[in-house]
mmCIF file of C-alpha atoms in Angstrom:
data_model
loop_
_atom_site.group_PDB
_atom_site.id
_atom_site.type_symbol
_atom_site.label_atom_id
_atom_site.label_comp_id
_atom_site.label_asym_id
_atom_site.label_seq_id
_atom_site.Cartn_x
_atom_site.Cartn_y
_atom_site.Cartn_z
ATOM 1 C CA UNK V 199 -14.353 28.186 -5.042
ATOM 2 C CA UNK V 200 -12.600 27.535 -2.140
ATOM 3 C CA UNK V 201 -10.543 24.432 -1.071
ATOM 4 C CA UNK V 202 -13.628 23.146 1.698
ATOM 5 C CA UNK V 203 -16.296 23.633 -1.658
ATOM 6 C CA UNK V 204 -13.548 22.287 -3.978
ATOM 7 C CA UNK V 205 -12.676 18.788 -1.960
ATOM 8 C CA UNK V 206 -16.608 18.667 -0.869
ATOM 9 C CA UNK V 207 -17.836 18.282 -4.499
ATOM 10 C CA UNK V 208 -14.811 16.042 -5.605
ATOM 11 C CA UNK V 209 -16.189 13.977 -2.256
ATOM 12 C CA UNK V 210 -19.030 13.236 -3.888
ATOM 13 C CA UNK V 211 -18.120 12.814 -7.434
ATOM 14 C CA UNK V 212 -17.590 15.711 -8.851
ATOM 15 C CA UNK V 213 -14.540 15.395 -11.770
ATOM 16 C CA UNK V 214 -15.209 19.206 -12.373
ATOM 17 C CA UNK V 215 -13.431 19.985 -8.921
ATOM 18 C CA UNK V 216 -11.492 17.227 -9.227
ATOM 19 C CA UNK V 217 -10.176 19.242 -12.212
ATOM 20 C CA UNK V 218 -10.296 22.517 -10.249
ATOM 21 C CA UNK V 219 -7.545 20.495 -7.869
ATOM 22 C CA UNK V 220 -5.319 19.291 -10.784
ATOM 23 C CA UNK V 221 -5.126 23.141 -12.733
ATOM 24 C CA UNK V 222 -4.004 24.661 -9.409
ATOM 25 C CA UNK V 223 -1.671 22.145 -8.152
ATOM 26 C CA UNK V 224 0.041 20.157 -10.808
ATOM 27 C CA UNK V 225 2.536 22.908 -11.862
ATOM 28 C CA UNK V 226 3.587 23.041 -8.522
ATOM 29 C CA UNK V 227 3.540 19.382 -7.874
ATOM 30 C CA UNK V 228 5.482 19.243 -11.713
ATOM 31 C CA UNK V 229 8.481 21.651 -9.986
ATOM 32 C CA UNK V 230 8.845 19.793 -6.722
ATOM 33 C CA UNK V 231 9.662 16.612 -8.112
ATOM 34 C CA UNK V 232 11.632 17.526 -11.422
ATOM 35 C CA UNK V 233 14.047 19.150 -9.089
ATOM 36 C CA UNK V 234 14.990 15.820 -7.429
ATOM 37 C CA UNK V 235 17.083 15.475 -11.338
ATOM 38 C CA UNK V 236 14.435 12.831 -12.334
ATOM 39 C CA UNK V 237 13.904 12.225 -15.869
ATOM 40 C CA UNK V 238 10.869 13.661 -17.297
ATOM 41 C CA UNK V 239 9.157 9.412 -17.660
ATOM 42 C CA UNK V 240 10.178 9.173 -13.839
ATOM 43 C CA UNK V 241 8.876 13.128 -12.995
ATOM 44 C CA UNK V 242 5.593 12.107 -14.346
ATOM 45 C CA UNK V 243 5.365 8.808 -12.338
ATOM 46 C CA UNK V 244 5.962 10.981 -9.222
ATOM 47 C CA UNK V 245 2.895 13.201 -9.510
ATOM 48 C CA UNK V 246 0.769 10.872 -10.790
ATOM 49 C CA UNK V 247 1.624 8.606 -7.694
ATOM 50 C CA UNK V 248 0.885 12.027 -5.909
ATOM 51 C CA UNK V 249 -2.790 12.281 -7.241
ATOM 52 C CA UNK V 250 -3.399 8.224 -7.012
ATOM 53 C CA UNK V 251 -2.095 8.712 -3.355
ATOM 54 C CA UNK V 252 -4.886 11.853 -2.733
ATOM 55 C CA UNK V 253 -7.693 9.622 -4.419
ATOM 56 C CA UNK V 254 -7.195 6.811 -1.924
ATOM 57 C CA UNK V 255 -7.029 9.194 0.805
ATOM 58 C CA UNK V 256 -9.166 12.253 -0.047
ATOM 59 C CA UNK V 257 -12.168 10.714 2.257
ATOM 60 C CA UNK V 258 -9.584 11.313 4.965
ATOM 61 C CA UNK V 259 -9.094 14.534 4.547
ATOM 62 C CA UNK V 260 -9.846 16.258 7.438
ATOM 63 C CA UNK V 261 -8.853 19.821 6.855
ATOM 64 C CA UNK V 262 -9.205 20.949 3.037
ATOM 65 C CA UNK V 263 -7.190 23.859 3.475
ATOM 66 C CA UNK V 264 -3.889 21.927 4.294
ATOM 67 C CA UNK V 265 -4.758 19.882 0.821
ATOM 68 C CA UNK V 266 -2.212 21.838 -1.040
ATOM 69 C CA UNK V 267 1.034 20.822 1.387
ATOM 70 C CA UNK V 268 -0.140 17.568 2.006
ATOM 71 C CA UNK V 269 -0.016 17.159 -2.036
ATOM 72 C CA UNK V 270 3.587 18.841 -1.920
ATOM 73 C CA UNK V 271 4.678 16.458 1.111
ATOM 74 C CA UNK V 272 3.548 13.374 -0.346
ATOM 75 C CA UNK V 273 5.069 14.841 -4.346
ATOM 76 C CA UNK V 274 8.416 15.352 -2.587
ATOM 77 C CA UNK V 275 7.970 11.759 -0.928
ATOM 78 C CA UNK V 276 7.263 9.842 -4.008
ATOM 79 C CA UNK V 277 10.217 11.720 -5.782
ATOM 80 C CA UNK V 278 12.476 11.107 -2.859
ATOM 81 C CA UNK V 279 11.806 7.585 -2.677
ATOM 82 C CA UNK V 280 12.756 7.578 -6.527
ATOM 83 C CA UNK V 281 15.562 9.151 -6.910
ATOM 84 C CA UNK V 282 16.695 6.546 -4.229
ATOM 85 C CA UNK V 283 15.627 3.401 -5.805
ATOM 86 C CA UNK V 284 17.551 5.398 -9.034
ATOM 87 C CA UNK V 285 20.907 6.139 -7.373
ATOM 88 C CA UNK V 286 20.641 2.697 -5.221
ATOM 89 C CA UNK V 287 19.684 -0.928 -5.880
ATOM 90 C CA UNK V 288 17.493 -1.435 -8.903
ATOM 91 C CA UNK V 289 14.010 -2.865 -7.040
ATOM 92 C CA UNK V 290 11.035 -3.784 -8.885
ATOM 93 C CA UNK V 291 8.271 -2.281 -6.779
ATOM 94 C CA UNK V 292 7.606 0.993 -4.978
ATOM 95 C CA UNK V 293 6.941 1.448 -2.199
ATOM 96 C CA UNK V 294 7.714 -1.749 0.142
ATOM 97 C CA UNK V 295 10.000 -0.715 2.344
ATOM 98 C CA UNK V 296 9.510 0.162 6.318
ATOM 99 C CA UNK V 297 9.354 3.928 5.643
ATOM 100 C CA UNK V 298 6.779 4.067 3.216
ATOM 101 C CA UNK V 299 4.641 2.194 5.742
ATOM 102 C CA UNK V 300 5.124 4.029 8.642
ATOM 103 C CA UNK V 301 3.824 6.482 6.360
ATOM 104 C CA UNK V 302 0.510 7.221 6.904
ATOM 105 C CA UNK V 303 -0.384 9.923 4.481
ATOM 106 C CA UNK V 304 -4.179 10.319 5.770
ATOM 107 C CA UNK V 305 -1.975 11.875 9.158
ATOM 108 C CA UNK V 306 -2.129 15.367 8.836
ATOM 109 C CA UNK V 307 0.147 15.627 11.686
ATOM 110 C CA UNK V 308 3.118 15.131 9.224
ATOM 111 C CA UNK V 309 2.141 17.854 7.610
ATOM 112 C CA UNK V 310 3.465 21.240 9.051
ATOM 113 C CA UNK V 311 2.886 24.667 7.441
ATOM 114 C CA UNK V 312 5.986 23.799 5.143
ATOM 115 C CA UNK V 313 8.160 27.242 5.158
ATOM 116 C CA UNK V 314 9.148 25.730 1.626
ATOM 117 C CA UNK V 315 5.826 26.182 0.218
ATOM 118 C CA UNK V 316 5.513 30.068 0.775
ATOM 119 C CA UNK V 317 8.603 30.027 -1.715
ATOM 120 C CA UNK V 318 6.350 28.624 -4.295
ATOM 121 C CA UNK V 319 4.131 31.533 -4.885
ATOM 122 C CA UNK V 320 4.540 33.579 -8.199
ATOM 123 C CA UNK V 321 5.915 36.814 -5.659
ATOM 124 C CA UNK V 322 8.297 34.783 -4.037
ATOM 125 C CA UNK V 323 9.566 34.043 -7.349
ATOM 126 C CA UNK V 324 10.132 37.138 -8.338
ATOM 127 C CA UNK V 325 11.736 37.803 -5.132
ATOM 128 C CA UNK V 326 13.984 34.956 -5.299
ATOM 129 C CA UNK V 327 15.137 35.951 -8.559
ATOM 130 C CA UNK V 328 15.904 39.343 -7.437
ATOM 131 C CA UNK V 329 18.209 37.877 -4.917
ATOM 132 C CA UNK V 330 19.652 35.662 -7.586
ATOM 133 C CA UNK V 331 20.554 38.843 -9.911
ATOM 134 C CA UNK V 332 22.519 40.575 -6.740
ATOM 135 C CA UNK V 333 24.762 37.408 -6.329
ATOM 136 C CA UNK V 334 27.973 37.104 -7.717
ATOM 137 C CA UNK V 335 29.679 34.389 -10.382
ATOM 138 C CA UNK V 336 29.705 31.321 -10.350
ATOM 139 C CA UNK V 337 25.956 31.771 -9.056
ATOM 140 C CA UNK V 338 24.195 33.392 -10.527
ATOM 141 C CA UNK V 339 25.237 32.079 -14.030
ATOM 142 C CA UNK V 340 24.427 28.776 -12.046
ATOM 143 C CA UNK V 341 20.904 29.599 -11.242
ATOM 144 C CA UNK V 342 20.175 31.067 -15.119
ATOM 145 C CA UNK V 343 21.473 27.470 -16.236
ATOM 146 C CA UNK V 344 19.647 25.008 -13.928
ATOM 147 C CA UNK V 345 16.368 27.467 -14.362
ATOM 148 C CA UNK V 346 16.335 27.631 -18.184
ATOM 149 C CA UNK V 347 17.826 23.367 -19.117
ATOM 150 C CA UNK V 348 15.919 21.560 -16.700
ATOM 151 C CA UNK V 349 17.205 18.553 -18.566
ATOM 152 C CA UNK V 350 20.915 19.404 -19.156
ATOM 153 C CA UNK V 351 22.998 16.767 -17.349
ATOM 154 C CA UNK V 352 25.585 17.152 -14.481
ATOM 155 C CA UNK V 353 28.474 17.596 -17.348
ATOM 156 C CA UNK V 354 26.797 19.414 -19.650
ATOM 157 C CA UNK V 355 25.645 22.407 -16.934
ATOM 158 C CA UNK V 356 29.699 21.796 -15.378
ATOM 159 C CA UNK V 357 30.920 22.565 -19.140
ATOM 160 C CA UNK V 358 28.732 25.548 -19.729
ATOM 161 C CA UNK V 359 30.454 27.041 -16.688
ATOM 162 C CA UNK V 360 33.289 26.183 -17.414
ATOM 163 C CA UNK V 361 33.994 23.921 -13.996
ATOM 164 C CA UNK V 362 34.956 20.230 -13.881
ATOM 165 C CA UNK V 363 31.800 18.001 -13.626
ATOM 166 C CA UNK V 364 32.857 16.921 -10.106
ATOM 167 C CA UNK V 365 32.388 20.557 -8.959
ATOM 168 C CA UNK V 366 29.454 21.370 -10.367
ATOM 169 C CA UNK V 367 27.336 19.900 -7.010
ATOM 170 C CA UNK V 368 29.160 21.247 -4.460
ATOM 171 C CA UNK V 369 28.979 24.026 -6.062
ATOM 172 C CA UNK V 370 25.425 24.196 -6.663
ATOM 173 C CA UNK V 371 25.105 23.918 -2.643
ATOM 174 C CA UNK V 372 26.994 26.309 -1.761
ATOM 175 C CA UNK V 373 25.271 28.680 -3.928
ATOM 176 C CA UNK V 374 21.792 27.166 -2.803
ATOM 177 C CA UNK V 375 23.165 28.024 1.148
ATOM 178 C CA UNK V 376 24.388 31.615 0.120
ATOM 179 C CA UNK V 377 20.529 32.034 -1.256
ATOM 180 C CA UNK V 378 19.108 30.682 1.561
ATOM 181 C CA UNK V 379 20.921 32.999 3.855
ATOM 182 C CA UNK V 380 20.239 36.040 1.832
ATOM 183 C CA UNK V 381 16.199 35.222 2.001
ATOM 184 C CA UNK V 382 17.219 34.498 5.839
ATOM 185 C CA UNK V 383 18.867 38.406 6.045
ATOM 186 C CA UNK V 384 15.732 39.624 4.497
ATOM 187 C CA UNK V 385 13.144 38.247 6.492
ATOM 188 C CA UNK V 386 15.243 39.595 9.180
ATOM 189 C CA UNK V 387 15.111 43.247 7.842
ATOM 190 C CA UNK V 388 11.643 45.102 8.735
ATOM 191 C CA UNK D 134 22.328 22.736 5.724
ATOM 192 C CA UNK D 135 21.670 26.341 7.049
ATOM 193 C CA UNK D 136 21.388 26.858 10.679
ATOM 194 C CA UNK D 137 18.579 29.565 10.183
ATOM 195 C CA UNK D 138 15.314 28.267 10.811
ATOM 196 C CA UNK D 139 13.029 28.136 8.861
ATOM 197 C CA UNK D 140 14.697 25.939 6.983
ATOM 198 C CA UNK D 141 13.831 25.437 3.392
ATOM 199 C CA UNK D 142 15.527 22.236 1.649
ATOM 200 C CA UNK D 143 17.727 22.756 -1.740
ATOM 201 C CA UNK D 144 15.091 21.017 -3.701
ATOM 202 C CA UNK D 145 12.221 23.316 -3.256
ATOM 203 C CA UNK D 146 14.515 26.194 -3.696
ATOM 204 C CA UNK D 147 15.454 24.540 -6.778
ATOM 205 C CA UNK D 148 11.410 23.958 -7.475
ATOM 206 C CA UNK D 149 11.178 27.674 -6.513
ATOM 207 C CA UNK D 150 13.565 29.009 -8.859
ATOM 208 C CA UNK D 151 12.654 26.792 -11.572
ATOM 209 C CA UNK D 152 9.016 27.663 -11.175
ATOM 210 C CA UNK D 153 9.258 31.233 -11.326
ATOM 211 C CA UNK D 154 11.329 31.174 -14.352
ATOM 212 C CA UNK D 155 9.142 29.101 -16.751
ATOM 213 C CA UNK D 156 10.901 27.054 -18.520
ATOM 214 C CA UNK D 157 9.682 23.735 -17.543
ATOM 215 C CA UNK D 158 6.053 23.913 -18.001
ATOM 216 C CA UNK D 159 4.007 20.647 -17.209
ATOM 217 C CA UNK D 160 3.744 18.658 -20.185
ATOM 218 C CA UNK D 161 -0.334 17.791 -21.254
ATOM 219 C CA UNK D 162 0.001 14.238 -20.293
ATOM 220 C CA UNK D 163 0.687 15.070 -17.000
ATOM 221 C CA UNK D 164 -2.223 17.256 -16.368
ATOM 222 C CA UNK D 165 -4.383 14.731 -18.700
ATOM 223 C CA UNK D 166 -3.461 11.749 -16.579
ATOM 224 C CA UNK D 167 -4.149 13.203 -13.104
ATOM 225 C CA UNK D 168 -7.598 14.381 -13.912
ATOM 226 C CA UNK D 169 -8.414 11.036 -15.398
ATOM 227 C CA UNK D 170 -7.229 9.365 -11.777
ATOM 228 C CA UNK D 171 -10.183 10.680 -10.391
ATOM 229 C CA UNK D 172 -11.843 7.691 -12.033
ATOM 230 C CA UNK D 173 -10.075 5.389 -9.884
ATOM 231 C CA UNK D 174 -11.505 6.665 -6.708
ATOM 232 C CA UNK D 175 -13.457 3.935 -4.667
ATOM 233 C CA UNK D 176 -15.658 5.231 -2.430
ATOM 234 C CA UNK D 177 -15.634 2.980 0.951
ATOM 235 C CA UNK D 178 -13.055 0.909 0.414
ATOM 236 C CA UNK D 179 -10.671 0.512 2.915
ATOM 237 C CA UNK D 180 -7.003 1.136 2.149
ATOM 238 C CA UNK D 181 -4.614 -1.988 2.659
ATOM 239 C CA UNK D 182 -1.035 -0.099 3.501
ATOM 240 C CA UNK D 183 2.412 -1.816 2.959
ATOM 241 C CA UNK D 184 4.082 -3.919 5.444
ATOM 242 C CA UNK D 185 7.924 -4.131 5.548
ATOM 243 C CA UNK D 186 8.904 -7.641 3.936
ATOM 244 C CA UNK D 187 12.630 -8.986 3.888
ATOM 245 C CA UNK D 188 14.633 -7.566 1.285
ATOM 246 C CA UNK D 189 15.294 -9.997 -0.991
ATOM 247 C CA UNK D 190 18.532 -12.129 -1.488
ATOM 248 C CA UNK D 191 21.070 -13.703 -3.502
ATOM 249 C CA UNK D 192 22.082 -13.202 -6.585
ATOM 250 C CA UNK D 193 20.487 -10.654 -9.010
ATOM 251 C CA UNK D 194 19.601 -11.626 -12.695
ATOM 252 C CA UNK D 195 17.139 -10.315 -15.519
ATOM 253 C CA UNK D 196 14.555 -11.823 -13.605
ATOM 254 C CA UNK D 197 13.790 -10.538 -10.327
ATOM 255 C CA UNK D 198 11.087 -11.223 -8.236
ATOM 256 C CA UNK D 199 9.936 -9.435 -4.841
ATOM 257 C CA UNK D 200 7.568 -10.073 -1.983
ATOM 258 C CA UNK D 201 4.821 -7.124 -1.293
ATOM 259 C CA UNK D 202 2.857 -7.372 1.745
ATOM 260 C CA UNK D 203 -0.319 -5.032 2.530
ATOM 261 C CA UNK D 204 -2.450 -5.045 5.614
ATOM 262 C CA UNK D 205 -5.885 -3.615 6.058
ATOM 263 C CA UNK D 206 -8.021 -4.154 9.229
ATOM 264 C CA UNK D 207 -9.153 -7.749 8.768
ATOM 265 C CA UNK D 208 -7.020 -8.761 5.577
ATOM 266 C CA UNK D 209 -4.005 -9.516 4.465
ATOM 267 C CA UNK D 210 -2.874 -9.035 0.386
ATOM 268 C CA UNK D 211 0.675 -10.595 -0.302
ATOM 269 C CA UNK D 212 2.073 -10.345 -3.583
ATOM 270 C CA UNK D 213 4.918 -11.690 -5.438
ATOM 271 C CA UNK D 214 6.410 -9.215 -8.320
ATOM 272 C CA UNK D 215 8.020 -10.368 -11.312
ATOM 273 C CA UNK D 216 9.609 -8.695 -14.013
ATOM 274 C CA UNK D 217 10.645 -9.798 -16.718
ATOM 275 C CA UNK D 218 11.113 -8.614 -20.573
ATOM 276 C CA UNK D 219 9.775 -5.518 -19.451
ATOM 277 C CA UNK D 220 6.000 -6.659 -18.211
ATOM 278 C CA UNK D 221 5.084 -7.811 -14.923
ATOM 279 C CA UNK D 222 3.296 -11.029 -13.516
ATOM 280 C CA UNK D 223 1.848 -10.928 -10.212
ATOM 281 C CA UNK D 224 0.912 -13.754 -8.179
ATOM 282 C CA UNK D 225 -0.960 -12.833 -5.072
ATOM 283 C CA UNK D 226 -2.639 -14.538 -1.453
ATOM 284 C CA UNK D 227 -5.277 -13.009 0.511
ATOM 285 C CA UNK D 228 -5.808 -14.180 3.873
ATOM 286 C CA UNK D 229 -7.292 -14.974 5.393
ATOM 287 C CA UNK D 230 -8.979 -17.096 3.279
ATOM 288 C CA UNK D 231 -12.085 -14.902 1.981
ATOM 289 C CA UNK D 232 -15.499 -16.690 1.192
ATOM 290 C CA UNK D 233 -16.678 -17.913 -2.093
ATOM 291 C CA UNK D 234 -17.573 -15.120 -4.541
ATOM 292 C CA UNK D 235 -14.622 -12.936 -3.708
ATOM 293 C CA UNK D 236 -13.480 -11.298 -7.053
ATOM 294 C CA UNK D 237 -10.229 -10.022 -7.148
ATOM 295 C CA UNK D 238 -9.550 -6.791 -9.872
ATOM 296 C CA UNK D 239 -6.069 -5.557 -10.616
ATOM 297 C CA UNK D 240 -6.105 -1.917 -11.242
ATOM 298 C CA UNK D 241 -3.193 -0.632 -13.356
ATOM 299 C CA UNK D 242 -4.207 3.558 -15.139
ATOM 300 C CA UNK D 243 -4.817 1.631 -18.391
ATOM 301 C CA UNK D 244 -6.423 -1.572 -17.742
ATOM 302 C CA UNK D 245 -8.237 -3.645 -15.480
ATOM 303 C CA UNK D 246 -8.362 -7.394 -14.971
ATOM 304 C CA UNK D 247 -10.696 -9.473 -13.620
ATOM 305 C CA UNK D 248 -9.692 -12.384 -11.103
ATOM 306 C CA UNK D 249 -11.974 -15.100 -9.034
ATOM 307 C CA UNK D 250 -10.499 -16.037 -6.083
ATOM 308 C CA UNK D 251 -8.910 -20.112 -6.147
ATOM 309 C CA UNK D 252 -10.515 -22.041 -2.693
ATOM 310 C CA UNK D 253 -7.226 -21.407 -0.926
ATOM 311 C CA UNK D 254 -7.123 -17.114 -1.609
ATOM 312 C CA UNK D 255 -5.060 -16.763 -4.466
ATOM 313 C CA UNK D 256 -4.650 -15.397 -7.833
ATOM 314 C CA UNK D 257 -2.459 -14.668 -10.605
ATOM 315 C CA UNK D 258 -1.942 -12.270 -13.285
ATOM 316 C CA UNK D 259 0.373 -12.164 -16.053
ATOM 317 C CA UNK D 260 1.842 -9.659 -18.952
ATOM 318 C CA UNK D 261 1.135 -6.442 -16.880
ATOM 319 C CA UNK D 262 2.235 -3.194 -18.026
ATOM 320 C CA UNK D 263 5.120 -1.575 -15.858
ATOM 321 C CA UNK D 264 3.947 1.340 -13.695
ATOM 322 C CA UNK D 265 1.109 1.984 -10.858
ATOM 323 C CA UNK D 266 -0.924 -0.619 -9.771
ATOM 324 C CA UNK D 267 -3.667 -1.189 -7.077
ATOM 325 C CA UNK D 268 -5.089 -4.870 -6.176
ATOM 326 C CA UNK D 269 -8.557 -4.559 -4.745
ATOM 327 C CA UNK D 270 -10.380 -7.234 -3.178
ATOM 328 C CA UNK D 271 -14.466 -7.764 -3.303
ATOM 329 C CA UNK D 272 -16.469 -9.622 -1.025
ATOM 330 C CA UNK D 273 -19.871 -10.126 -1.291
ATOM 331 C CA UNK D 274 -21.647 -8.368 1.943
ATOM 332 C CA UNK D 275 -18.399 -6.182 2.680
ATOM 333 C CA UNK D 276 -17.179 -2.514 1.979
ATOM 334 C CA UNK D 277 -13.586 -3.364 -1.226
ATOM 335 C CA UNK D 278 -10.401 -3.652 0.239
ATOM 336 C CA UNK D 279 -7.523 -1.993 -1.766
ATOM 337 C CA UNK D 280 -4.185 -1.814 -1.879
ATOM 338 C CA UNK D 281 -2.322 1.560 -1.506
ATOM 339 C CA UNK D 282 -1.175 2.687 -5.089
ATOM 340 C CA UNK D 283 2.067 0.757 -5.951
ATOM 341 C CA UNK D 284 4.766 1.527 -8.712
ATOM 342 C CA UNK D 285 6.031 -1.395 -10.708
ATOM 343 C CA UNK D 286 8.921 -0.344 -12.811
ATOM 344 C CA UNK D 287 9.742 -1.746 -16.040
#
């Protein structure tokens, strides 16, 4: 069934392609936000605001097919806009603030062929992996770590490698850069 | 940052990496709870969006309330959010003023509740679960008026 049939019958009432939309999307929805370090109670919160957020909206949705990144947009919004309110001052009520209103999530125009979804696919995967096997230490052990305890702290995943808990970030982004320009290389190479 | 577009942000990398590997499969309630949202879908209504408010002031205790504002075409939903021992009372003004008849429901994933309208717009609700919740507004002779999805937390 494709995504026009699939948010045509959920249009009119359909929970079967409702359900259709939840199987394919919610372990990629699930990803996005855990990897904003929120809890699993806070994770969960996220992508159920995600699916609320498509419910209210799904009447505007003009072009099915771009159904999958507006979910991941508006996933990595809601977790963004937690893991703020986490780090930040504790406020009672999401979202109230200026930039959640100038967000218009019926817009498709904020929603641009996201290069970071074509990572998401199960081949990419695999290919990202690859990439991760040919780097050297401390990243690759890095990558094994933060892929297999998604709920090991900061100083837990620091101690593991054996690095003070203050480097484990910094770190982490340098490795995440040194991936990023290896997939860069290889696009590059015909 | 790289300088290599396209540009793809450390946290879907992250996602990426995390995905392909497996070890953080969705847990059931997840996947239960999104297919159940479905039956919180109101067909026609219109969607009242949030409205920056000031951020609130002074000094912060164990109770803490907040103003919420959200604005459809032709109506206004304020709300004012307290917390306290872990549930939430809301005590909310529509304006303008809507006719007689206008029910009020305050949607939350669990429970609803049922609210008429006072003479001068508003309503109140009290000992509300932390979490999403969604204020919709019925008029007799006019399509509901809902507010966007809003998290409470406890």
């Amino acid at each position: 069934m494709s995504d026009q049939h699939t948010v045509d019958a959920a249009l009119t009432g359909d929970q079967a392609a409702w359900d259709v939309l939840v199987a394919r999307f919610t372990g990629l929805l699930w990803s996005a936000v855990r990897a904003y370090g929120l809890s699993p109670a806070d994770s969960a919160d996220a992508v159920q605001g995600t699916w609320l957020r498509l419910v209210e909206s799904l009447h505007t949705i003009r072009d099915p097919d771009r159904i999958g990144p507006w979910l991941f947009t508006t996933a990595k919004r809601e977790a963004l806009l937690l893991s703020r309110r986490n780090r930040g001052e504790r406020l009672i009520a999401d979202p109230g603030d200026a930039e959640h209103a100038r967000f218009d999530p019926a817009d498709a125009g904020h929603v641009h062929s996201d290069p970071a979804l074509t990572v998401l696919t199960a081949d990419e995967g695999r290919r990202l992996w690859q990439a991760v096997e040919e780097m050297h230490e401390p990243c690759r052990s890095l990558f094994r770590l933060m892929a297999t305890a998604p709920d090991a702290g900061v100083h837990q995943l620091a101690g593991r490698l054996d690095m003070p808990s203050g480097s484990y970030g910094p770190t982490r982004g340098r490795c995440l850069n040194r991936l990023r320009t290896m997939l860069t290389a290889r696009e590059a190479t015909p | 940052m790289t300088r290599h577009p396209p540009t793809i942000d450390d946290e879907s990398l992250i996602a990426a990496l995390r995905l392909a590997a497996g070890h953080d499969p969705v847990p059931a309630h997840v996947s239960d709870a999104a297919r159940a949202v479905f039956g919180l879908r109101l067909p026609g209504a219109a969607t009242a969006r949030p409205v920056a408010t000031p951020a609130p002031s002074g000094v912060r205790s164990s109770e803490e309330t907040r103003l919420l504002r959200f604005a459809a075409a032709e109506l206004t939903v304020e709300l004012e959010v307290t917390s306290l021992d872990g549930l939430v009372d809301l005590a909310g003004q529509v304006s303008p003023c809507p006719e007689a008849g206008t029910l009020v429901e305050i949607r939350t994933l669990h429970l609803t509740q049922s609210r008429e309208l006072s003479p001068t717009g508003q309503f109140a609700v009290t000992g509300l679960p932390p979490g999403w919740f969604s204020v919709v507004c019925h008029r007799p002779e006019h399509a509901p008026v809902a507010t966007s999805w809003t998290r409470i937390r406890p």
